[in-house]
mmCIF file of C-alpha atoms in Angstrom:
data_model
loop_
_atom_site.group_PDB
_atom_site.id
_atom_site.type_symbol
_atom_site.label_atom_id
_atom_site.label_comp_id
_atom_site.label_asym_id
_atom_site.label_seq_id
_atom_site.Cartn_x
_atom_site.Cartn_y
_atom_site.Cartn_z
ATOM 1 C CA MET X 1 3.353 20.497 7.736
ATOM 2 C CA THR X 2 1.890 21.404 4.363
ATOM 3 C CA GLU X 3 -1.765 21.000 3.457
ATOM 4 C CA THR X 4 -3.538 21.088 0.108
ATOM 5 C CA SER X 5 -7.078 22.361 -0.107
ATOM 6 C CA GLY X 6 -9.658 22.388 -2.855
ATOM 7 C CA PRO X 7 -13.221 21.444 -3.765
ATOM 8 C CA THR X 8 -14.589 18.163 -2.540
ATOM 9 C CA ASP X 9 -15.802 15.538 -4.993
ATOM 10 C CA PRO X 10 -18.941 13.398 -4.505
ATOM 11 C CA LEU X 11 -16.925 10.247 -3.834
ATOM 12 C CA SER X 12 -15.006 11.729 -0.913
ATOM 13 C CA GLU X 13 -17.229 14.427 0.552
ATOM 14 C CA SER X 14 -17.918 12.472 3.727
ATOM 15 C CA ARG X 15 -17.563 9.039 5.244
ATOM 16 C CA ASN X 16 -21.314 8.559 4.683
ATOM 17 C CA PRO X 17 -22.335 10.380 1.481
ATOM 18 C CA PRO X 18 -25.896 11.773 1.490
ATOM 19 C CA GLU X 19 -28.567 9.840 -0.291
ATOM 20 C CA GLY X 20 -28.560 10.674 -3.970
ATOM 21 C CA ALA X 21 -24.966 11.917 -3.900
ATOM 22 C CA PHE X 22 -23.985 9.629 -6.745
ATOM 23 C CA GLY X 23 -26.988 10.293 -8.935
ATOM 24 C CA SER X 24 -27.923 13.115 -11.292
ATOM 25 C CA SER X 25 -31.000 14.152 -9.323
ATOM 26 C CA ASP X 26 -31.680 15.099 -5.727
ATOM 27 C CA THR X 27 -34.615 12.692 -5.684
ATOM 28 C CA PRO X 28 -33.608 9.005 -5.461
ATOM 29 C CA GLU X 29 -35.102 6.686 -8.061
ATOM 30 C CA PRO X 30 -37.576 4.075 -6.857
ATOM 31 C CA ALA X 31 -35.841 0.720 -6.375
ATOM 32 C CA THR X 32 -37.872 -0.931 -9.129
ATOM 33 C CA GLU X 33 -36.943 1.721 -11.691
ATOM 34 C CA ARG X 34 -33.310 1.569 -10.640
ATOM 35 C CA ALA X 35 -33.229 -2.209 -11.035
ATOM 36 C CA ALA X 36 -34.858 -2.010 -14.464
ATOM 37 C CA ARG X 37 -32.509 0.674 -15.790
ATOM 38 C CA PRO X 38 -29.631 -0.820 -17.827
ATOM 39 C CA VAL X 39 -26.206 -0.191 -16.294
ATOM 40 C CA ARG X 40 -23.789 1.125 -18.911
ATOM 41 C CA GLY X 41 -20.676 1.107 -16.760
ATOM 42 C CA PRO X 42 -17.732 -1.261 -17.135
ATOM 43 C CA VAL X 43 -17.443 -4.897 -16.146
ATOM 44 C CA VAL X 44 -14.568 -4.973 -13.653
ATOM 45 C CA ALA X 45 -12.434 -7.892 -12.464
ATOM 46 C CA VAL X 46 -10.537 -7.606 -9.174
ATOM 47 C CA THR X 47 -7.725 -10.029 -8.348
ATOM 48 C CA GLY X 48 -6.876 -10.658 -4.711
ATOM 49 C CA ALA X 49 -10.532 -9.939 -3.962
ATOM 50 C CA ALA X 50 -10.900 -12.001 -0.782
ATOM 51 C CA ASP X 51 -8.728 -9.928 1.565
ATOM 52 C CA GLY X 52 -7.408 -6.476 2.355
ATOM 53 C CA VAL X 53 -7.643 -3.761 -0.276
ATOM 54 C CA GLY X 54 -9.073 -6.240 -2.789
ATOM 55 C CA ALA X 55 -11.986 -7.165 -0.515
ATOM 56 C CA LEU X 56 -12.829 -3.538 0.273
ATOM 57 C CA LEU X 57 -12.623 -2.486 -3.380
ATOM 58 C CA THR X 58 -14.780 -5.433 -4.481
ATOM 59 C CA GLU X 59 -17.493 -4.414 -1.999
ATOM 60 C CA ARG X 60 -17.259 -0.794 -3.119
ATOM 61 C CA LEU X 61 -17.525 -1.573 -6.833
ATOM 62 C CA ALA X 62 -20.313 -4.117 -6.345
ATOM 63 C CA ALA X 63 -22.368 -1.433 -4.564
ATOM 64 C CA SER X 64 -21.730 1.219 -7.223
ATOM 65 C CA GLU X 65 -24.423 2.091 -9.745
ATOM 66 C CA GLU X 66 -21.657 3.059 -12.181
ATOM 67 C CA ILE X 67 -20.298 -0.493 -12.390
ATOM 68 C CA LYS X 68 -22.152 -3.044 -14.484
ATOM 69 C CA ARG X 69 -20.705 -6.220 -12.951
ATOM 70 C CA VAL X 70 -17.805 -7.267 -10.694
ATOM 71 C CA ILE X 71 -15.767 -10.442 -11.185
ATOM 72 C CA ALA X 72 -13.907 -11.339 -7.985
ATOM 73 C CA ILE X 73 -10.798 -13.502 -8.491
ATOM 74 C CA ASP X 74 -8.898 -15.194 -5.688
ATOM 75 C CA GLU X 75 -7.729 -18.591 -4.477
ATOM 76 C CA ARG X 76 -10.642 -18.681 -2.053
ATOM 77 C CA ARG X 77 -14.098 -17.148 -1.946
ATOM 78 C CA GLY X 78 -14.483 -13.893 -0.075
ATOM 79 C CA GLU X 79 -17.511 -12.410 1.645
ATOM 80 C CA CYS X 80 -18.856 -10.073 -1.048
ATOM 81 C CA GLU X 81 -22.209 -11.441 -2.234
ATOM 82 C CA GLY X 82 -22.611 -8.833 -4.954
ATOM 83 C CA ALA X 83 -19.681 -10.138 -7.010
ATOM 84 C CA GLU X 84 -19.297 -13.143 -9.294
ATOM 85 C CA TRP X 85 -16.511 -15.298 -7.844
ATOM 86 C CA GLN X 86 -13.865 -17.106 -9.857
ATOM 87 C CA ILE X 87 -11.608 -19.302 -7.709
ATOM 88 C CA LEU X 88 -8.106 -19.700 -9.152
ATOM 89 C CA ASP X 89 -4.464 -18.751 -8.706
ATOM 90 C CA VAL X 90 -3.802 -15.499 -10.561
ATOM 91 C CA ARG X 91 -0.758 -17.160 -12.184
ATOM 92 C CA ASP X 92 -2.969 -19.770 -13.854
ATOM 93 C CA PRO X 93 -3.046 -19.352 -17.672
ATOM 94 C CA ALA X 94 -6.787 -20.112 -17.422
ATOM 95 C CA LEU X 95 -7.133 -16.524 -16.191
ATOM 96 C CA ALA X 96 -7.575 -15.318 -19.789
ATOM 97 C CA GLU X 97 -10.772 -17.322 -20.149
ATOM 98 C CA LYS X 98 -12.132 -15.930 -16.856
ATOM 99 C CA LEU X 99 -11.570 -12.392 -18.149
ATOM 100 C CA ARG X 100 -13.741 -12.749 -21.266
ATOM 101 C CA GLY X 101 -16.196 -9.847 -21.391
ATOM 102 C CA VAL X 102 -14.292 -7.816 -18.793
ATOM 103 C CA ASP X 103 -13.490 -4.168 -19.512
ATOM 104 C CA VAL X 104 -11.108 -3.342 -16.641
ATOM 105 C CA VAL X 105 -8.885 -5.489 -14.413
ATOM 106 C CA VAL X 106 -7.630 -4.232 -11.049
ATOM 107 C CA HIS X 107 -4.709 -6.427 -10.031
ATOM 108 C CA LEU X 108 -4.332 -6.550 -6.238
ATOM 109 C CA ALA X 109 -3.141 -10.146 -5.746
ATOM 110 C CA LEU X 110 0.254 -9.315 -4.261
ATOM 111 C CA ASP X 111 2.202 -10.899 -1.417
ATOM 112 C CA LEU X 112 3.922 -8.216 0.652
ATOM 113 C CA ASP X 113 3.955 -10.208 3.893
ATOM 114 C CA LEU X 114 7.081 -9.528 5.956
ATOM 115 C CA GLU X 115 7.262 -13.166 6.977
ATOM 116 C CA SER X 116 7.062 -14.606 3.436
ATOM 117 C CA ASP X 117 10.061 -16.306 1.891
ATOM 118 C CA PRO X 118 11.569 -13.566 -0.310
ATOM 119 C CA ALA X 119 12.123 -15.832 -3.332
ATOM 120 C CA ALA X 120 8.599 -17.267 -3.172
ATOM 121 C CA ARG X 121 7.158 -13.779 -2.680
ATOM 122 C CA THR X 122 8.949 -12.437 -5.743
ATOM 123 C CA ALA X 123 7.933 -15.441 -7.837
ATOM 124 C CA PHE X 124 4.270 -14.904 -6.934
ATOM 125 C CA ASN X 125 4.255 -11.132 -7.402
ATOM 126 C CA VAL X 126 6.139 -10.980 -10.669
ATOM 127 C CA ARG X 127 4.630 -14.048 -12.291
ATOM 128 C CA GLY X 128 1.125 -13.010 -11.239
ATOM 129 C CA THR X 129 1.540 -9.565 -12.778
ATOM 130 C CA GLN X 130 2.998 -11.032 -15.969
ATOM 131 C CA THR X 131 0.021 -13.378 -16.269
ATOM 132 C CA VAL X 132 -2.497 -10.567 -15.772
ATOM 133 C CA LEU X 133 -0.781 -8.322 -18.327
ATOM 134 C CA THR X 134 -0.786 -11.176 -20.845
ATOM 135 C CA ALA X 135 -4.245 -12.588 -20.133
ATOM 136 C CA ALA X 136 -6.010 -9.212 -20.114
ATOM 137 C CA PRO X 137 -5.303 -8.174 -23.718
ATOM 138 C CA ALA X 138 -5.850 -11.771 -24.891
ATOM 139 C CA ALA X 139 -9.350 -11.579 -23.384
ATOM 140 C CA GLY X 140 -10.110 -8.182 -24.913
ATOM 141 C CA VAL X 141 -9.646 -6.168 -21.703
ATOM 142 C CA HIS X 142 -8.743 -2.572 -22.537
ATOM 143 C CA ARG X 143 -7.524 -1.324 -19.156
ATOM 144 C CA VAL X 144 -5.420 -2.794 -16.320
ATOM 145 C CA VAL X 145 -4.950 -1.001 -13.001
ATOM 146 C CA LEU X 146 -1.942 -2.055 -10.909
ATOM 147 C CA CYS X 147 -1.138 -1.030 -7.332
ATOM 148 C CA THR X 148 2.444 -0.672 -6.119
ATOM 149 C CA SER X 149 3.581 1.931 -3.555
ATOM 150 C CA ALA X 150 4.999 5.423 -3.371
ATOM 151 C CA MET X 151 8.074 3.638 -1.979
ATOM 152 C CA VAL X 152 9.171 3.141 -5.608
ATOM 153 C CA TYR X 153 10.178 6.818 -5.723
ATOM 154 C CA GLY X 154 12.795 6.057 -3.097
ATOM 155 C CA ALA X 155 13.410 7.779 0.248
ATOM 156 C CA LEU X 156 16.265 10.192 -0.378
ATOM 157 C CA PRO X 157 17.524 13.333 1.354
ATOM 158 C CA ASP X 158 17.221 15.426 -1.833
ATOM 159 C CA ASN X 159 13.645 14.408 -2.685
ATOM 160 C CA ASP X 160 11.246 17.224 -3.504
ATOM 161 C CA LEU X 161 8.509 17.845 -0.944
ATOM 162 C CA PRO X 162 6.160 16.732 -2.345
ATOM 163 C CA LEU X 163 7.120 14.519 -5.285
ATOM 164 C CA SER X 164 5.124 14.689 -8.507
ATOM 165 C CA GLU X 165 3.756 11.544 -10.140
ATOM 166 C CA ASP X 166 6.317 11.920 -12.919
ATOM 167 C CA ALA X 167 9.287 12.015 -10.542
ATOM 168 C CA GLU X 168 11.994 9.483 -11.317
ATOM 169 C CA LEU X 169 11.645 6.118 -9.605
ATOM 170 C CA ARG X 170 14.911 6.111 -7.646
ATOM 171 C CA ALA X 171 14.247 3.328 -5.157
ATOM 172 C CA THR X 172 16.554 0.331 -4.924
ATOM 173 C CA ALA X 173 15.650 -3.246 -4.105
ATOM 174 C CA GLU X 174 17.056 -3.000 -0.573
ATOM 175 C CA ALA X 175 13.720 -2.604 1.265
ATOM 176 C CA THR X 176 11.079 -5.270 1.822
ATOM 177 C CA GLY X 177 9.189 -6.004 -1.395
ATOM 178 C CA VAL X 178 10.404 -2.877 -3.199
ATOM 179 C CA GLY X 179 12.355 -4.942 -5.735
ATOM 180 C CA ASP X 180 9.107 -6.698 -6.662
ATOM 181 C CA LEU X 181 7.284 -3.385 -6.966
ATOM 182 C CA LEU X 182 9.982 -1.947 -9.225
ATOM 183 C CA GLU X 183 9.707 -5.012 -11.477
ATOM 184 C CA ILE X 184 5.923 -4.575 -11.591
ATOM 185 C CA GLU X 185 6.466 -0.947 -12.625
ATOM 186 C CA ARG X 186 8.789 -2.112 -15.399
ATOM 187 C CA LEU X 187 6.207 -4.631 -16.614
ATOM 188 C CA ALA X 188 3.556 -1.900 -16.572
ATOM 189 C CA ARG X 189 5.666 0.356 -18.814
ATOM 190 C CA ARG X 190 6.421 -2.450 -21.240
ATOM 191 C CA ALA X 191 2.914 -3.932 -21.565
ATOM 192 C CA PRO X 192 1.334 -1.199 -23.772
ATOM 193 C CA ARG X 193 4.238 -1.533 -26.208
ATOM 194 C CA THR X 194 3.814 -5.307 -26.351
ATOM 195 C CA HIS X 195 0.008 -5.107 -26.489
ATOM 196 C CA PRO X 196 -1.050 -1.974 -28.429
ATOM 197 C CA GLY X 197 -4.397 -0.664 -27.247
ATOM 198 C CA LEU X 198 -3.908 -1.850 -23.661
ATOM 199 C CA ASN X 199 -4.034 0.976 -21.123
ATOM 200 C CA VAL X 200 -2.065 0.357 -17.910
ATOM 201 C CA THR X 201 -2.425 2.633 -14.882
ATOM 202 C CA VAL X 202 -0.238 2.282 -11.778
ATOM 203 C CA VAL X 203 -1.521 3.585 -8.432
ATOM 204 C CA ARG X 204 1.120 4.339 -5.767
ATOM 205 C CA PRO X 205 -0.154 4.831 -2.197
ATOM 206 C CA ALA X 206 1.837 6.388 0.655
ATOM 207 C CA VAL X 207 2.168 4.472 3.958
ATOM 208 C CA LEU X 208 -0.950 2.322 3.795
ATOM 209 C CA VAL X 209 -3.080 1.980 6.931
ATOM 210 C CA GLY X 210 -6.351 0.209 7.712
ATOM 211 C CA GLY X 211 -7.855 -3.215 7.266
ATOM 212 C CA GLY X 212 -5.102 -4.886 9.278
ATOM 213 C CA THR X 213 -2.296 -3.766 6.948
ATOM 214 C CA ASP X 214 1.017 -5.057 8.343
ATOM 215 C CA THR X 215 4.249 -3.613 6.947
ATOM 216 C CA ALA X 216 7.666 -2.601 8.214
ATOM 217 C CA LEU X 217 6.358 0.979 8.350
ATOM 218 C CA THR X 218 3.245 0.169 10.395
ATOM 219 C CA ARG X 219 5.388 -1.942 12.735
ATOM 220 C CA TYR X 220 7.534 1.136 13.360
ATOM 221 C CA PHE X 221 4.688 2.361 15.577
ATOM 222 C CA GLU X 222 4.594 -0.885 17.582
ATOM 223 C CA SER X 223 7.999 -0.159 19.141
ATOM 224 C CA PRO X 224 8.421 1.143 22.698
ATOM 225 C CA ARG X 225 10.536 3.971 21.247
ATOM 226 C CA LEU X 226 10.457 5.571 17.801
ATOM 227 C CA LEU X 227 13.889 5.054 16.303
ATOM 228 C CA VAL X 228 15.214 8.291 14.827
ATOM 229 C CA VAL X 229 18.477 8.257 12.916
ATOM 230 C CA ALA X 230 20.632 11.280 13.737
ATOM 231 C CA ASP X 231 20.692 14.023 11.074
ATOM 232 C CA SER X 232 17.825 12.429 9.147
ATOM 233 C CA ARG X 233 14.757 14.334 7.916
ATOM 234 C CA PRO X 234 11.665 12.111 8.089
ATOM 235 C CA ALA X 235 8.332 13.274 6.678
ATOM 236 C CA TRP X 236 5.319 11.049 7.324
ATOM 237 C CA GLN X 237 2.458 10.782 4.858
ATOM 238 C CA PHE X 238 -0.220 8.143 5.244
ATOM 239 C CA CYS X 239 -2.909 6.695 2.993
ATOM 240 C CA HIS X 240 -6.049 5.154 4.434
ATOM 241 C CA ILE X 241 -7.237 2.006 2.702
ATOM 242 C CA GLU X 242 -10.617 3.683 2.027
ATOM 243 C CA ASP X 243 -8.934 6.566 0.199
ATOM 244 C CA LEU X 244 -6.876 4.108 -1.846
ATOM 245 C CA CYS X 245 -10.058 2.307 -2.913
ATOM 246 C CA ALA X 246 -11.638 5.623 -3.914
ATOM 247 C CA ALA X 247 -8.570 6.397 -6.030
ATOM 248 C CA LEU X 248 -8.684 2.936 -7.618
ATOM 249 C CA GLU X 249 -12.351 3.543 -8.470
ATOM 250 C CA TYR X 250 -11.388 6.790 -10.210
ATOM 251 C CA ALA X 251 -8.912 4.808 -12.320
ATOM 252 C CA VAL X 252 -11.493 2.118 -13.085
ATOM 253 C CA LEU X 253 -14.040 4.703 -14.262
ATOM 254 C CA GLU X 254 -11.349 6.469 -16.325
ATOM 255 C CA ARG X 255 -11.874 9.764 -14.541
ATOM 256 C CA VAL X 256 -8.127 10.288 -14.497
ATOM 257 C CA GLU X 257 -5.290 9.256 -16.786
ATOM 258 C CA GLY X 258 -1.665 8.426 -16.157
ATOM 259 C CA ASP X 259 0.087 6.903 -13.167
ATOM 260 C CA LEU X 260 -1.326 8.063 -9.848
ATOM 261 C CA ALA X 261 0.125 8.805 -6.426
ATOM 262 C CA VAL X 262 -2.318 8.795 -3.530
ATOM 263 C CA GLY X 263 -2.101 9.852 0.104
ATOM 264 C CA CYS X 264 -3.406 12.285 2.677
ATOM 265 C CA ASP X 265 -2.897 15.977 1.990
ATOM 266 C CA GLY X 266 0.437 17.224 3.293
ATOM 267 C CA TRP X 267 2.666 15.428 5.776
ATOM 268 C CA LEU X 268 3.720 15.236 9.419
ATOM 269 C CA GLU X 269 7.174 16.074 10.713
ATOM 270 C CA GLN X 270 8.798 13.586 13.111
ATOM 271 C CA GLU X 271 8.179 15.880 16.082
ATOM 272 C CA GLU X 272 4.461 16.024 15.245
ATOM 273 C CA VAL X 273 4.310 12.228 15.003
ATOM 274 C CA GLU X 274 5.935 11.893 18.420
ATOM 275 C CA GLU X 275 3.578 14.427 19.961
ATOM 276 C CA LEU X 276 0.469 12.822 18.461
ATOM 277 C CA SER X 277 1.510 9.266 19.269
ATOM 278 C CA GLY X 278 2.875 9.943 22.726
ATOM 279 C CA ILE X 279 5.818 7.642 21.912
ATOM 280 C CA ARG X 280 9.214 9.058 22.728
ATOM 281 C CA ARG X 281 12.159 8.876 20.357
ATOM 282 C CA MET X 282 15.423 6.989 20.575
ATOM 283 C CA GLU X 283 18.081 8.715 18.480
ATOM 284 C CA LEU X 284 21.067 6.775 17.187
ATOM 285 C CA PRO X 285 23.936 7.574 14.810
ATOM 286 C CA SER X 286 23.356 6.393 11.263
ATOM 287 C CA ALA X 287 26.221 3.879 11.318
ATOM 288 C CA VAL X 288 24.916 2.246 14.508
ATOM 289 C CA ALA X 289 21.284 2.059 13.391
ATOM 290 C CA LEU X 290 21.973 0.812 9.862
ATOM 291 C CA GLY X 291 24.705 -1.576 10.972
ATOM 292 C CA ALA X 292 22.513 -3.093 13.677
ATOM 293 C CA ALA X 293 19.550 -3.476 11.309
ATOM 294 C CA ALA X 294 21.732 -5.158 8.680
ATOM 295 C CA ARG X 295 23.265 -7.616 11.149
ATOM 296 C CA LEU X 296 19.944 -8.525 12.773
ATOM 297 C CA HIS X 297 18.431 -9.227 9.368
ATOM 298 C CA ARG X 298 21.450 -11.144 8.103
ATOM 299 C CA ILE X 299 21.319 -13.638 10.975
ATOM 300 C CA GLY X 300 17.558 -14.011 10.610
ATOM 301 C CA LEU X 301 16.453 -12.282 13.818
ATOM 302 C CA THR X 302 14.322 -9.636 12.077
ATOM 303 C CA PRO X 303 12.214 -9.720 8.891
ATOM 304 C CA SER X 304 13.136 -6.185 7.827
ATOM 305 C CA PRO X 305 16.352 -5.468 5.896
ATOM 306 C CA ALA X 306 18.343 -2.317 6.629
ATOM 307 C CA GLY X 307 16.869 -0.710 3.507
ATOM 308 C CA ASP X 308 13.530 -0.310 5.288
ATOM 309 C CA LEU X 309 15.133 2.253 7.619
ATOM 310 C CA ALA X 310 15.600 4.740 4.766
ATOM 311 C CA TYR X 311 11.814 5.211 4.621
ATOM 312 C CA THR X 312 11.878 6.422 8.237
ATOM 313 C CA MET X 313 14.866 8.696 7.600
ATOM 314 C CA TYR X 314 14.117 10.693 4.450
ATOM 315 C CA PRO X 315 10.999 12.088 2.755
ATOM 316 C CA TRP X 316 8.988 10.319 0.055
ATOM 317 C CA VAL X 317 5.818 12.410 0.240
ATOM 318 C CA VAL X 318 3.674 12.549 -2.921
ATOM 319 C CA SER X 319 1.473 15.353 -4.219
ATOM 320 C CA GLY X 320 -1.362 13.337 -5.774
ATOM 321 C CA SER X 321 -1.858 16.205 -8.224
ATOM 322 C CA ARG X 322 -3.479 14.118 -10.983
ATOM 323 C CA LEU X 323 -6.181 12.820 -8.672
ATOM 324 C CA HIS X 324 -6.714 16.291 -7.204
ATOM 325 C CA HIS X 325 -7.108 17.827 -10.651
ATOM 326 C CA ALA X 326 -9.700 15.144 -11.458
ATOM 327 C CA GLY X 327 -11.718 16.162 -8.381
ATOM 328 C CA TRP X 328 -10.678 13.431 -5.935
ATOM 329 C CA ARG X 329 -9.931 14.391 -2.339
ATOM 330 C CA PRO X 330 -8.847 12.201 0.586
ATOM 331 C CA ARG X 331 -11.474 11.697 3.260
ATOM 332 C CA TRP X 332 -8.810 11.140 5.908
ATOM 333 C CA THR X 333 -6.109 13.441 7.275
ATOM 334 C CA ASN X 334 -2.639 12.292 8.297
ATOM 335 C CA GLU X 335 -3.556 12.917 11.928
ATOM 336 C CA GLU X 336 -6.683 10.763 11.659
ATOM 337 C CA VAL X 337 -4.887 7.915 9.909
ATOM 338 C CA LEU X 338 -2.096 7.942 12.482
ATOM 339 C CA GLY X 339 -4.747 7.720 15.184
ATOM 340 C CA GLU X 340 -6.319 4.698 13.497
ATOM 341 C CA LEU X 341 -2.909 3.070 13.070
ATOM 342 C CA LEU X 342 -2.114 3.503 16.751
ATOM 343 C CA ALA X 343 -5.478 1.959 17.660
ATOM 344 C CA GLU X 344 -4.813 -1.011 15.352
ATOM 345 C CA VAL X 345 -1.359 -1.766 16.780
ATOM 346 C CA ALA X 346 -2.290 -1.219 20.431
ATOM 347 C CA GLY X 347 -1.071 -4.146 22.515
ATOM 348 C CA ARG X 348 1.506 -5.272 19.951
ATOM 349 C CA HIS X 349 5.196 -5.088 20.757
ATOM 350 C CA THR X 350 7.865 -4.921 18.072
ATOM 351 C CA VAL X 351 11.615 -4.471 18.443
ATOM 352 C CA ALA X 352 13.749 -3.911 15.336
ATOM 353 C CA GLY X 353 10.884 -5.110 13.134
ATOM 354 C CA ARG X 354 10.351 -8.401 15.005
ATOM 355 C CA ARG X 355 7.100 -9.001 16.829
ATOM 356 C CA LEU X 356 7.538 -10.054 20.445
ATOM 357 C CA GLY X 357 5.289 -12.384 22.372
ATOM 358 C CA ARG X 358 3.765 -11.153 25.619
ATOM 359 C CA LYS X 359 6.535 -12.717 27.732
ATOM 360 C CA ASP X 360 9.289 -11.200 25.578
ATOM 361 C CA ALA X 361 7.601 -7.811 25.548
ATOM 362 C CA THR X 362 7.342 -7.768 29.333
ATOM 363 C CA ALA X 363 11.014 -8.650 29.635
ATOM 364 C CA ALA X 364 11.985 -5.992 27.116
ATOM 365 C CA GLY X 365 10.041 -3.287 28.908
ATOM 366 C CA ALA X 366 10.093 0.360 27.937
ATOM 367 C CA ALA X 367 13.787 0.241 27.064
ATOM 368 C CA GLY X 368 13.357 -2.755 24.783
ATOM 369 C CA ALA X 369 14.324 -0.984 21.605
ATOM 370 C CA THR X 370 17.480 0.443 23.124
ATOM 371 C CA VAL X 371 18.517 -2.914 24.539
ATOM 372 C CA ALA X 372 17.836 -4.652 21.225
ATOM 373 C CA LEU X 373 19.810 -2.217 19.117
ATOM 374 C CA LEU X 374 22.702 -1.481 21.423
ATOM 375 C CA GLY X 375 23.009 -5.160 22.299
ATOM 376 C CA THR X 376 23.162 -6.262 18.683
ATOM 377 C CA ALA X 377 26.886 -6.946 18.800
ATOM 378 C CA ALA X 378 26.411 -9.437 21.619
ATOM 379 C CA ILE X 379 23.552 -11.134 19.758
ATOM 380 C CA VAL X 380 25.647 -11.449 16.605
ATOM 381 C CA ARG X 381 28.589 -12.851 18.557
ATOM 382 C CA ARG X 382 26.386 -15.500 20.198
ATOM 383 C CA ALA X 383 24.868 -16.462 16.844
ATOM 384 C CA ARG X 384 28.318 -16.818 15.250
ATOM 385 C CA LYS X 385 29.567 -18.983 18.130
ATOM 386 C CA ALA X 386 26.503 -21.206 17.836
ATOM 387 C CA ARG X 387 27.134 -21.651 14.117
ATOM 388 C CA ARG X 388 30.763 -22.613 14.721
ATOM 389 C CA ARG X 389 29.686 -25.280 17.186
ATOM 390 C CA ILE X 390 27.378 -26.920 14.631
#
């Protein structure tokens, strides 16, 4: 495991920063003086503000003395009382009018749900991003912050450990949602050429954890056994949702330029993950594991395509050097985030990416993953016979 150390910045020094940590004086201003002082920071709009990362970021920005005003955009109203809510679909052309007077847009209205229809998911993600990147410059917005994933670098056996932000994006569209994220990256590169003066920053988190995040990679830890593909070289790096929001705030306040990768310092080897989690491994040959995953997905028994397995086989750890050079540091370690993930998924049972009900989980038992994978051929045969009878 490799760790990076350095000075701690005010935004990430502790989970509960000391009073006055964000000000220029050790003595807090009286509330009346603070309220009367004009705020010179940016007006920020957040799409997807009602849930997940969007909700947490909206709360964070609304509480910041460095942000003048927060416009929260979603199809329903969220819980943040300190934001001005605009209720609309992010694909609505009326978005441009809602962005009048906004300085920075953080676009977080993405559908990465494993259970979503892939075509509908892509239509929402791509069209929504296109609308934001068109509406923002039309409204006079000078900066757009997008959030994809470090998965766009691809999980490959020859990846550097860690990858720099400028590493080539070598992912393919074979994993859940990665095709959408690659298209968003392409739109981000093209937008400044189409709209001169528009600054677009892309933030790429490692395995995201916290706030109920549900992905193929978090479901990996819901299995009774951790599937390990023989001769693979996994390296696990996590990103807590709080650290992602801190990184997004750095981008909003223009404390750092360029595309950003964000995650905990260093990484965990597979053996460390198994020791910390207490979950034993199940090792299978590559052909068996990939073939089983492909067949299960093809007949609709699991939401995860075989491409998701690559991210549990090969490293895609990022350095986060740009954020580190700007003074940002993660508050969470990989060990701490893994602990939180295990607490979040406790009581859930997943086999080959598919959530099991309580009855199914009991029947599957501790050997459920083995039975599911090694019995794939029988499942496929039964499904084919059923189709022929129809």
